[in-house]
PDB file of C-alpha atoms in Angstrom:
ATOM      1  CA  UNK A 204       8.626  -4.102   3.634  1.00  0.00           C
ATOM      2  CA  UNK A 205      10.118  -7.708   2.252  1.00  0.00           C
ATOM      3  CA  UNK A 206       6.865  -8.952   1.030  1.00  0.00           C
ATOM      4  CA  UNK A 207       6.487  -6.982  -2.513  1.00  0.00           C
ATOM      5  CA  UNK A 208       3.316  -6.946  -4.392  1.00  0.00           C
ATOM      6  CA  UNK A 209       3.731  -7.460  -8.533  1.00  0.00           C
ATOM      7  CA  UNK A 210       0.311  -6.833  -9.139  1.00  0.00           C
ATOM      8  CA  UNK A 211       0.907  -3.732 -11.452  1.00  0.00           C
ATOM      9  CA  UNK A 212       3.912  -5.842 -13.080  1.00  0.00           C
ATOM     10  CA  UNK A 213       1.123  -8.215 -13.943  1.00  0.00           C
ATOM     11  CA  UNK A 214      -2.118  -5.907 -15.198  1.00  0.00           C
ATOM     12  CA  UNK A 215       0.901  -4.195 -17.255  1.00  0.00           C
ATOM     13  CA  UNK A 216       1.880  -7.778 -19.130  1.00  0.00           C
ATOM     14  CA  UNK A 217      -1.836  -8.490 -19.695  1.00  0.00           C
ATOM     15  CA  UNK A 218      -2.594  -5.121 -20.899  1.00  0.00           C
ATOM     16  CA  UNK A 219      -5.495  -4.175 -18.248  1.00  0.00           C
ATOM     17  CA  UNK A 220      -6.197  -1.185 -16.539  1.00  0.00           C
ATOM     18  CA  UNK A 221      -6.648  -1.491 -12.509  1.00  0.00           C
ATOM     19  CA  UNK A 222     -10.709  -0.558 -12.784  1.00  0.00           C
ATOM     20  CA  UNK A 223     -11.310  -3.263 -15.069  1.00  0.00           C
ATOM     21  CA  UNK A 224      -9.581  -5.588 -12.619  1.00  0.00           C
ATOM     22  CA  UNK A 225     -11.020  -4.349 -10.252  1.00  0.00           C
ATOM     23  CA  UNK A 226     -14.371  -4.608 -11.564  1.00  0.00           C
ATOM     24  CA  UNK A 227     -14.063  -8.430 -12.472  1.00  0.00           C
ATOM     25  CA  UNK A 228     -12.229  -9.425  -8.661  1.00  0.00           C
ATOM     26  CA  UNK A 229     -15.107  -6.991  -7.154  1.00  0.00           C
ATOM     27  CA  UNK A 230     -13.353  -4.867  -5.195  1.00  0.00           C
ATOM     28  CA  UNK A 231     -13.355  -1.094  -5.270  1.00  0.00           C
ATOM     29  CA  UNK A 232     -10.327   0.643  -7.137  1.00  0.00           C
ATOM     30  CA  UNK A 233      -9.198   2.434  -3.831  1.00  0.00           C
ATOM     31  CA  UNK A 234      -8.660  -1.530  -2.434  1.00  0.00           C
ATOM     32  CA  UNK A 235      -7.213  -2.358  -5.444  1.00  0.00           C
ATOM     33  CA  UNK A 236      -4.342   0.967  -4.900  1.00  0.00           C
ATOM     34  CA  UNK A 237      -4.350  -0.047  -1.323  1.00  0.00           C
ATOM     35  CA  UNK A 238      -2.958  -3.759  -2.504  1.00  0.00           C
ATOM     36  CA  UNK A 239      -0.619  -2.314  -5.265  1.00  0.00           C
ATOM     37  CA  UNK A 240       1.085  -0.125  -3.554  1.00  0.00           C
ATOM     38  CA  UNK A 241       2.275  -2.437  -0.143  1.00  0.00           C
ATOM     39  CA  UNK A 242       0.106  -0.510   2.431  1.00  0.00           C
ATOM     40  CA  UNK A 243      -2.094  -3.934   2.859  1.00  0.00           C
ATOM     41  CA  UNK A 244      -1.095  -5.545   6.075  1.00  0.00           C
ATOM     42  CA  UNK A 245      -2.989  -8.516   4.565  1.00  0.00           C
ATOM     43  CA  UNK A 246      -5.124 -10.262   1.859  1.00  0.00           C
ATOM     44  CA  UNK A 247      -7.443 -12.689   1.825  1.00  0.00           C
ATOM     45  CA  UNK A 248      -7.316 -15.788   0.205  1.00  0.00           C
ATOM     46  CA  UNK A 249     -10.316 -15.464  -1.665  1.00  0.00           C
ATOM     47  CA  UNK A 250      -9.127 -12.094  -3.340  1.00  0.00           C
ATOM     48  CA  UNK A 251      -5.837 -13.120  -4.482  1.00  0.00           C
ATOM     49  CA  UNK A 252      -7.867 -16.574  -6.630  1.00  0.00           C
ATOM     50  CA  UNK A 253      -9.692 -13.738  -8.013  1.00  0.00           C
ATOM     51  CA  UNK A 254      -6.438 -11.616  -8.524  1.00  0.00           C
ATOM     52  CA  UNK A 255      -4.906 -15.140  -9.929  1.00  0.00           C
ATOM     53  CA  UNK A 256      -8.267 -15.756 -11.897  1.00  0.00           C
ATOM     54  CA  UNK A 257      -8.425 -12.518 -13.893  1.00  0.00           C
ATOM     55  CA  UNK A 258      -5.183 -12.036 -14.337  1.00  0.00           C
ATOM     56  CA  UNK A 259      -4.633 -15.816 -15.714  1.00  0.00           C
ATOM     57  CA  UNK A 260      -1.004 -16.449 -12.806  1.00  0.00           C
ATOM     58  CA  UNK A 261      -0.327 -17.872  -9.501  1.00  0.00           C
ATOM     59  CA  UNK A 262       0.142 -16.105  -6.956  1.00  0.00           C
ATOM     60  CA  UNK A 263       3.889 -16.204  -6.946  1.00  0.00           C
ATOM     61  CA  UNK A 264       3.595 -14.095 -10.045  1.00  0.00           C
ATOM     62  CA  UNK A 265       2.081 -11.367  -7.466  1.00  0.00           C
ATOM     63  CA  UNK A 266       3.770 -12.053  -4.136  1.00  0.00           C
ATOM     64  CA  UNK A 267       7.730 -11.223  -3.706  1.00  0.00           C
ATOM     65  CA  UNK A 268       9.517 -11.799  -0.861  1.00  0.00           C
ATOM     66  CA  UNK A 269      13.117  -9.493  -0.800  1.00  0.00           C
ATOM     67  CA  UNK A 270      15.325  -9.154   2.653  1.00  0.00           C
TER      68      UNK A 270
END
């Protein structure tokens, strides 16, 4: 898939664990894991916004396009 999800990179930069982020944004750890591994087929803008707020980043820090 040409869209790369870099949530794990931002978690490491912020020294935050997946469980903490999941709690902050109101999703399960399992659903966050699906997003982190790139297996998600869609992401709601509200979820993306919540992740950006929690990690103090921009959507472009989380998502990347590669051919």
